[in-house]
Amino acid sequence: MNNRIIITYGQDLWKMTRDVLNESELGKIIPKGSYIGIKPNLVLAKPSSSGATTSPVIVSALIEYLNEHGHNNIVILESSWIGDSTKRSFKVCGYEDVSKKYNVPLFDIKQDTYTIKSFNGMDMEISDKLLSLDFLINIPVLKGHCQTLVTGALKNMKGCLSDREKRRFHARGLHKPIAYLNKIIKQDFILVDGMCGDLDFEEGGNPVQMNRIFCGTDPVLIDAHIAETIGYKPHDVEYIQIANDIGVGSSDIDNAEIIVLSKDESIAKPSSSRKVQKLSQYVNAKEACSACYANLIRALARLADEGLLYRFKNNPILIGQGYKAVKGSGIGIGQCTSGICKNVAGCPPSTTAIIDFLKNL
Ligand code: SF4
């Protein structure tokens, strides 16, 4: 089903998941006796209603479906973003309950060992648990991202790295390493939680009800569809274009077969907010990590609400690993800018810490 995407709309998440799985015949695609990994997006400890994380209902419906088709050797694996505990995410996002109910173990990739793999001369530390799997099912959330515009199947694989490697990904500019990572790791099946993803931030807080679930086997095609759903062309998103060019999959969404199982006419098509672009004009970012950058953007949104952004019009705020060796005057966010005269500490600093800092300058 490489050039196919199966999609359904509605509000009954359990039924929708079962419907797309039945249509895909996933049970027959997976070789008997496979060790199956389920990789949700639990970027931080917030419930799926926040627009940040994969709903445990989808994962529960998937596990029941797999069990019914004779697949019982399953693990749920994830690593939350830098600064957040995966174990806390498992608990807050409802995955401890899923684990107990179906007797499926949870695996924290932050506690794993790693093997260095490389593509095109770029080394990266990959989870050994991930590498031990026979079949990988990826369940990203359809949502926006303040640095890469969108996040979906390709970027969700970043949770299969060590934290040290995640930092290096940001230093390398995100797009190329995300594409290369997907040349190293093969995801076998993708089921997208498109119920209420955030349109601006990967950590949620601005969920938009989209009421759709879709699946496929080509992560590039899936992400091309996600990009279009949010209001971008696939080539607007650099890592989708690179992944297409190096043969991870095809972004040719115009020639894809889109099978719609059921429609929900009452749901408006989402469009991405441009709010982030407006706020980012006050920032000079160089290789900033997502959590850090997102916290700053959110802090600026709060300052905008209070009419305080004018203070930074001619004094841009510095953030990111590219400032590690820089010393001098200015305003710096996070430990990487500790050489900057006015600085807030933390890796990453919290949104509230940034707000307090900026307000009291
Ligand atoms: S301070 Fe921010 S940009 Fe620097 S490593 Fe920490 S999270 Fe990343």
Short mmCIF file of C-alpha atoms and ligand atoms in Angstrom, two decimals:
data_model
loop_
_atom_site.label_atom_id
_atom_site.label_comp_id
_atom_site.label_asym_id
_atom_site.label_seq_id
_atom_site.Cartn_x
_atom_site.Cartn_y
_atom_site.Cartn_z
CA MET A 1 0.00 0.00 0.00
CA ASN A 2 3.00 2.30 -0.47
CA ASN A 3 1.27 5.06 -2.39
CA ARG A 4 -2.00 4.74 -0.47
CA ILE A 5 -3.33 6.73 2.46
CA ILE A 6 -6.46 5.47 4.19
CA ILE A 7 -8.34 8.18 6.05
CA THR A 8 -11.50 8.41 8.08
CA TYR A 9 -13.21 11.30 9.84
CA GLY A 10 -15.42 11.40 12.89
CA GLN A 11 -15.37 11.50 16.66
CA ASP A 12 -15.41 7.85 17.69
CA LEU A 13 -11.68 7.38 17.96
CA TRP A 14 -11.84 3.67 18.75
CA LYS A 15 -14.07 2.83 15.79
CA MET A 16 -12.11 5.08 13.43
CA THR A 17 -8.85 3.38 14.38
CA ARG A 18 -10.35 -0.06 13.87
CA ASP A 19 -11.82 1.00 10.52
CA VAL A 20 -8.54 2.20 9.01
CA LEU A 21 -6.67 -0.83 10.39
CA ASN A 22 -9.22 -3.25 8.91
CA GLU A 23 -9.01 -1.53 5.55
CA SER A 24 -5.19 -1.58 5.59
CA GLU A 25 -5.04 -5.32 6.45
CA LEU A 26 -2.13 -4.58 8.75
CA GLY A 27 -2.65 -7.92 10.53
CA LYS A 28 -1.67 -9.75 7.35
CA ILE A 29 1.24 -7.43 6.52
CA ILE A 30 3.13 -8.15 9.78
CA PRO A 31 5.18 -11.38 9.59
CA LYS A 32 4.12 -13.98 12.16
CA GLY A 33 6.14 -13.96 15.39
CA SER A 34 7.41 -10.41 14.89
CA TYR A 35 8.64 -8.31 17.79
CA ILE A 36 6.46 -5.21 17.27
CA GLY A 37 7.30 -1.72 18.52
CA ILE A 38 4.65 0.97 18.89
CA LYS A 39 6.12 4.49 18.88
CA PRO A 40 3.60 7.14 19.95
CA ASN A 41 4.42 10.84 20.29
CA LEU A 42 4.71 11.58 24.01
CA VAL A 43 6.94 14.63 23.62
CA LEU A 44 6.03 15.76 27.13
CA ALA A 45 3.69 14.95 30.00
CA LYS A 46 0.43 16.41 28.71
CA PRO A 47 -2.77 14.53 27.78
CA SER A 48 -3.72 14.19 24.12
CA SER A 49 -6.46 16.81 24.56
CA SER A 50 -3.68 19.41 24.76
CA GLY A 51 -2.84 18.82 21.11
CA ALA A 52 0.65 17.50 21.93
CA THR A 53 0.50 13.73 22.39
CA THR A 54 -0.89 10.55 20.87
CA SER A 55 -4.19 9.44 22.32
CA PRO A 56 -3.97 6.20 24.35
CA VAL A 57 -7.34 5.20 22.85
CA ILE A 58 -5.69 4.79 19.43
CA VAL A 59 -2.91 2.67 20.92
CA SER A 60 -5.41 0.54 22.84
CA ALA A 61 -7.48 -0.09 19.72
CA LEU A 62 -4.29 -0.97 17.83
CA ILE A 63 -3.12 -3.45 20.48
CA GLU A 64 -6.50 -5.20 20.53
CA TYR A 65 -6.42 -5.41 16.75
CA LEU A 66 -2.90 -6.87 16.79
CA ASN A 67 -3.82 -9.42 19.48
CA GLU A 68 -6.84 -10.53 17.46
CA HIS A 69 -4.52 -11.18 14.51
CA GLY A 70 -2.14 -13.29 16.59
CA HIS A 71 0.49 -10.64 17.30
CA ASN A 72 1.30 -10.59 21.01
CA ASN A 73 5.00 -9.70 21.25
CA ILE A 74 4.62 -5.92 21.57
CA VAL A 75 6.42 -3.04 23.28
CA ILE A 76 5.50 0.67 23.52
CA LEU A 77 8.67 2.78 23.32
CA GLU A 78 9.33 6.50 23.54
CA SER A 79 11.70 9.23 24.74
CA SER A 80 10.18 12.59 25.71
CA TRP A 81 11.98 15.78 24.74
CA ILE A 82 15.02 17.11 26.59
CA GLY A 83 14.03 18.31 30.04
CA ASP A 84 10.96 16.07 30.44
CA SER A 85 10.71 12.60 31.96
CA THR A 86 9.38 9.84 29.67
CA LYS A 87 8.10 7.94 32.69
CA ARG A 88 6.06 10.95 33.72
CA SER A 89 4.72 11.23 30.17
CA PHE A 90 3.71 7.54 30.21
CA LYS A 91 1.78 8.17 33.41
CA VAL A 92 0.16 11.52 32.58
CA CYS A 93 -0.72 10.52 29.01
CA GLY A 94 -2.53 7.36 30.15
CA TYR A 95 -0.02 4.77 28.95
CA GLU A 96 0.52 3.10 32.33
CA ASP A 97 -3.14 2.10 32.21
CA VAL A 98 -2.77 0.80 28.65
CA SER A 99 0.28 -1.21 29.68
CA LYS A 100 -1.51 -2.82 32.63
CA LYS A 101 -4.70 -3.54 30.72
CA TYR A 102 -3.02 -5.27 27.77
CA ASN A 103 0.13 -6.53 29.48
CA VAL A 104 2.32 -4.61 27.04
CA PRO A 105 5.58 -3.21 28.50
CA LEU A 106 6.54 0.46 28.32
CA PHE A 107 10.15 1.20 27.37
CA ASP A 108 11.91 4.49 28.12
CA ILE A 109 14.49 5.11 25.40
CA LYS A 110 16.27 7.63 27.67
CA GLN A 111 17.37 4.60 29.76
CA ASP A 112 18.53 2.58 26.74
CA THR A 113 21.96 1.86 25.26
CA TYR A 114 22.68 3.19 21.77
CA THR A 115 24.46 2.13 18.62
CA ILE A 116 26.03 4.60 16.23
CA LYS A 117 24.61 4.34 12.73
CA SER A 118 25.37 6.63 9.86
CA PHE A 119 24.09 7.81 6.51
CA ASN A 120 25.99 9.98 4.06
CA GLY A 121 28.76 10.50 6.64
CA MET A 122 26.39 11.69 9.39
CA ASP A 123 26.67 9.57 12.56
CA MET A 124 23.81 9.29 15.04
CA GLU A 125 23.12 7.38 18.27
CA ILE A 126 20.11 5.11 17.77
CA SER A 127 18.22 3.22 20.50
CA ASP A 128 19.24 -0.44 20.70
CA LYS A 129 15.68 -1.40 21.64
CA LEU A 130 14.46 0.23 18.46
CA LEU A 131 17.07 -1.63 16.45
CA SER A 132 15.98 -4.96 17.97
CA LEU A 133 12.42 -4.68 16.59
CA ASP A 134 11.08 -6.68 13.66
CA PHE A 135 8.22 -4.31 12.87
CA LEU A 136 7.79 -0.64 13.79
CA ILE A 137 4.42 1.09 14.00
CA ASN A 138 4.73 4.87 14.27
CA ILE A 139 1.81 6.89 15.69
CA PRO A 140 2.61 10.61 15.33
CA VAL A 141 0.24 13.50 16.00
CA LEU A 142 -0.74 15.82 13.14
CA LYS A 143 0.46 19.18 14.47
CA GLY A 144 2.45 22.28 13.73
CA HIS A 145 6.01 22.94 14.83
CA CYS A 146 7.55 26.32 15.56
CA GLN A 147 10.85 25.50 13.82
CA THR A 148 10.03 22.96 11.09
CA LEU A 149 6.46 24.21 10.34
CA VAL A 150 4.95 20.73 10.75
CA THR A 151 5.76 17.53 12.60
CA GLY A 152 4.59 14.06 11.68
CA ALA A 153 5.91 10.61 10.80
CA LEU A 154 9.50 11.55 9.89
CA LYS A 155 10.16 13.84 12.84
CA ASN A 156 8.54 11.51 15.39
CA MET A 157 11.52 9.18 14.89
CA LYS A 158 13.66 11.72 16.75
CA GLY A 159 12.33 10.07 19.92
CA CYS A 160 14.44 7.00 19.04
CA LEU A 161 17.70 8.86 19.73
CA SER A 162 19.76 9.55 22.83
CA ASP A 163 19.20 13.00 24.38
CA ARG A 164 22.75 13.90 23.39
CA GLU A 165 21.90 13.10 19.78
CA LYS A 166 18.70 15.18 19.96
CA ARG A 167 20.82 18.20 20.93
CA ARG A 168 23.17 17.53 18.05
CA PHE A 169 20.18 17.35 15.66
CA HIS A 170 19.35 20.96 16.54
CA ALA A 171 22.97 22.00 16.10
CA ARG A 172 22.90 20.39 12.66
CA GLY A 173 19.80 22.32 11.63
CA LEU A 174 17.16 19.61 12.15
CA HIS A 175 16.02 19.09 8.57
CA LYS A 176 18.88 17.08 7.11
CA PRO A 177 19.37 14.85 10.18
CA ILE A 178 15.64 14.11 10.38
CA ALA A 179 15.65 12.99 6.76
CA TYR A 180 18.86 10.98 7.20
CA LEU A 181 17.56 9.32 10.37
CA ASN A 182 14.68 7.97 8.34
CA LYS A 183 17.11 6.48 5.86
CA ILE A 184 18.60 4.54 8.78
CA ILE A 185 15.36 3.58 10.59
CA LYS A 186 12.60 2.00 8.59
CA GLN A 187 9.11 2.57 9.92
CA ASP A 188 6.83 -0.16 8.61
CA PHE A 189 3.42 1.32 9.26
CA ILE A 190 2.17 4.79 10.23
CA LEU A 191 -1.10 5.56 11.98
CA VAL A 192 -1.67 9.30 12.44
CA ASP A 193 -3.58 10.82 15.34
CA GLY A 194 -5.24 13.76 13.63
CA MET A 195 -7.93 14.37 16.23
CA CYS A 196 -6.84 17.62 17.87
CA GLY A 197 -3.18 18.38 17.21
CA ASP A 198 -1.75 21.79 17.95
CA LEU A 199 -1.22 23.86 14.83
CA ASP A 200 1.70 25.90 16.10
CA PHE A 201 3.57 24.11 18.85
CA GLU A 202 4.68 20.50 19.27
CA GLU A 203 4.09 20.80 23.02
CA GLY A 204 0.39 21.61 22.54
CA GLY A 205 -1.71 24.24 24.27
CA ASN A 206 -3.50 25.40 21.14
CA PRO A 207 -5.36 22.27 19.99
CA VAL A 208 -7.63 22.43 17.01
CA GLN A 209 -10.27 19.79 16.56
CA MET A 210 -9.58 18.03 13.26
CA ASN A 211 -11.35 14.69 13.85
CA ARG A 212 -9.41 12.44 11.49
CA ILE A 213 -7.30 9.31 11.61
CA PHE A 214 -5.21 8.10 8.70
CA CYS A 215 -2.63 5.45 7.93
CA GLY A 216 -0.11 4.36 5.32
CA THR A 217 3.32 2.79 4.89
CA ASP A 218 5.29 5.65 3.32
CA PRO A 219 6.33 8.25 5.96
CA VAL A 220 7.21 10.84 3.30
CA LEU A 221 3.82 10.55 1.68
CA ILE A 222 2.14 10.70 5.08
CA ASP A 223 4.07 13.87 5.96
CA ALA A 224 3.30 15.41 2.58
CA HIS A 225 -0.35 14.87 3.39
CA ILE A 226 0.11 16.37 6.86
CA ALA A 227 1.84 19.43 5.37
CA GLU A 228 -1.00 19.99 2.96
CA THR A 229 -3.59 19.49 5.68
CA ILE A 230 -1.99 22.25 7.72
CA GLY A 231 -1.72 24.57 4.74
CA TYR A 232 1.79 24.09 3.32
CA LYS A 233 3.12 22.50 0.17
CA PRO A 234 5.27 19.44 0.90
CA HIS A 235 8.32 21.21 -0.55
CA ASP A 236 7.82 24.08 1.95
CA VAL A 237 8.99 21.65 4.63
CA GLU A 238 12.68 21.10 4.04
CA TYR A 239 13.00 17.69 5.68
CA ILE A 240 10.14 16.28 3.59
CA GLN A 241 11.90 17.45 0.44
CA ILE A 242 15.26 15.97 1.53
CA ALA A 243 13.62 12.66 2.54
CA ASN A 244 12.00 12.53 -0.88
CA ASP A 245 15.30 13.28 -2.64
CA ILE A 246 17.30 10.60 -0.81
CA GLY A 247 14.66 7.94 -1.41
CA VAL A 248 13.04 7.50 2.01
CA GLY A 249 9.70 7.68 0.20
CA SER A 250 7.70 9.85 -2.14
CA SER A 251 6.18 13.26 -1.45
CA ASP A 252 4.12 13.03 -4.66
CA ILE A 253 0.80 13.54 -2.93
CA ASP A 254 -0.89 14.50 -6.21
CA ASN A 255 -0.49 10.95 -7.50
CA ALA A 256 -1.25 9.18 -4.23
CA GLU A 257 -4.32 7.06 -3.78
CA ILE A 258 -6.32 8.63 -0.95
CA ILE A 259 -9.04 6.29 0.28
CA VAL A 260 -11.64 8.07 2.41
CA LEU A 261 -13.71 5.64 4.47
CA SER A 262 -16.12 8.14 5.96
CA LYS A 263 -16.56 11.90 5.78
CA ASP A 264 -17.48 14.42 8.41
CA GLU A 265 -18.63 17.51 6.54
CA SER A 266 -19.06 19.57 9.71
CA ILE A 267 -15.32 19.75 10.35
CA ALA A 268 -13.51 22.73 8.85
CA LYS A 269 -10.14 22.24 7.19
CA PRO A 270 -7.42 23.47 9.55
CA SER A 271 -5.04 26.24 8.55
CA SER A 272 -1.76 26.99 10.27
CA SER A 273 -1.52 30.14 12.35
CA ARG A 274 1.14 32.70 11.32
CA LYS A 275 1.42 33.88 14.91
CA VAL A 276 4.75 32.15 15.41
CA GLN A 277 6.36 33.86 12.43
CA LYS A 278 5.26 37.24 13.83
CA LEU A 279 6.71 36.51 17.24
CA SER A 280 9.96 35.09 15.89
CA GLN A 281 10.93 38.47 14.38
CA TYR A 282 12.04 39.41 17.90
CA VAL A 283 14.41 36.42 18.09
CA ASN A 284 17.84 35.64 16.68
CA ALA A 285 17.97 31.86 16.90
CA LYS A 286 21.04 29.79 16.10
CA GLU A 287 20.61 26.02 16.46
CA ALA A 288 18.00 26.36 19.21
CA CYS A 289 16.41 23.19 20.64
CA SER A 290 12.66 22.88 20.16
CA ALA A 291 11.76 23.00 23.83
CA CYS A 292 13.87 26.09 24.40
CA TYR A 293 12.62 27.89 21.32
CA ALA A 294 9.00 26.98 21.99
CA ASN A 295 9.24 28.23 25.57
CA LEU A 296 10.60 31.53 24.32
CA ILE A 297 7.93 31.90 21.65
CA ARG A 298 5.24 31.19 24.20
CA ALA A 299 6.78 33.72 26.55
CA LEU A 300 6.78 36.30 23.78
CA ALA A 301 3.13 35.54 23.09
CA ARG A 302 2.39 36.41 26.71
CA LEU A 303 4.42 39.62 26.47
CA ALA A 304 2.57 40.49 23.27
CA ASP A 305 -0.70 40.11 25.17
CA GLU A 306 0.58 42.72 27.60
CA GLY A 307 1.86 45.04 24.89
CA LEU A 308 5.51 44.68 25.93
CA LEU A 309 7.13 43.41 22.74
CA TYR A 310 8.16 46.91 21.64
CA ARG A 311 11.00 46.65 24.18
CA PHE A 312 12.76 44.09 21.98
CA LYS A 313 12.20 45.69 18.62
CA ASN A 314 15.77 46.91 18.25
CA ASN A 315 17.27 44.43 20.69
CA PRO A 316 16.63 40.88 19.43
CA ILE A 317 16.71 38.00 21.88
CA LEU A 318 19.48 35.45 21.39
CA ILE A 319 18.88 31.71 21.79
CA GLY A 320 20.52 28.44 20.76
CA GLN A 321 23.64 26.34 20.76
CA GLY A 322 25.21 28.60 18.15
CA TYR A 323 25.81 31.16 20.92
CA LYS A 324 27.78 28.84 23.20
CA ALA A 325 31.09 30.56 22.52
CA VAL A 326 29.68 34.07 22.20
CA LYS A 327 30.41 36.68 24.86
CA GLY A 328 29.14 40.22 24.99
CA SER A 329 26.13 42.44 25.40
CA GLY A 330 22.57 41.50 24.59
CA ILE A 331 19.72 39.35 25.89
CA GLY A 332 20.27 35.60 26.01
CA ILE A 333 17.95 32.67 26.74
CA GLY A 334 19.23 29.42 28.30
CA GLN A 335 22.54 27.98 29.33
CA CYS A 336 23.94 28.21 25.79
CA THR A 337 23.89 32.01 26.02
CA SER A 338 25.52 32.23 29.44
CA GLY A 339 28.25 34.43 27.90
CA ILE A 340 25.67 37.07 27.02
CA CYS A 341 25.46 39.90 29.50
CA LYS A 342 21.73 39.62 30.30
CA ASN A 343 20.84 35.93 30.52
CA VAL A 344 18.28 33.57 31.98
CA ALA A 345 19.71 30.18 33.03
CA GLY A 346 18.25 26.73 32.36
CA CYS A 347 18.41 23.98 29.75
CA PRO A 348 15.79 24.74 28.74
CA PRO A 349 14.51 27.60 30.89
CA SER A 350 10.78 27.40 31.57
CA THR A 351 8.33 29.74 29.89
CA THR A 352 7.55 31.40 33.20
CA ALA A 353 11.25 31.91 33.94
CA ILE A 354 11.70 33.55 30.55
CA ILE A 355 8.66 35.78 31.08
CA ASP A 356 9.89 36.89 34.48
CA PHE A 357 13.35 37.52 33.11
CA LEU A 358 12.20 39.53 30.10
CA LYS A 359 9.69 41.54 32.08
CA ASN A 360 12.25 42.52 34.70
CA LEU A 361 14.97 43.62 32.31
S1 SF4 B 1 19.97 25.96 26.59
FE1 SF4 B 1 18.35 25.61 25.13
S2 SF4 B 1 19.34 25.64 23.10
FE2 SF4 B 1 20.92 25.30 24.65
S3 SF4 B 1 21.14 23.04 24.76
FE3 SF4 B 1 19.72 23.72 26.41
S4 SF4 B 1 17.71 23.46 25.50
FE4 SF4 B 1 19.20 23.47 23.77
#
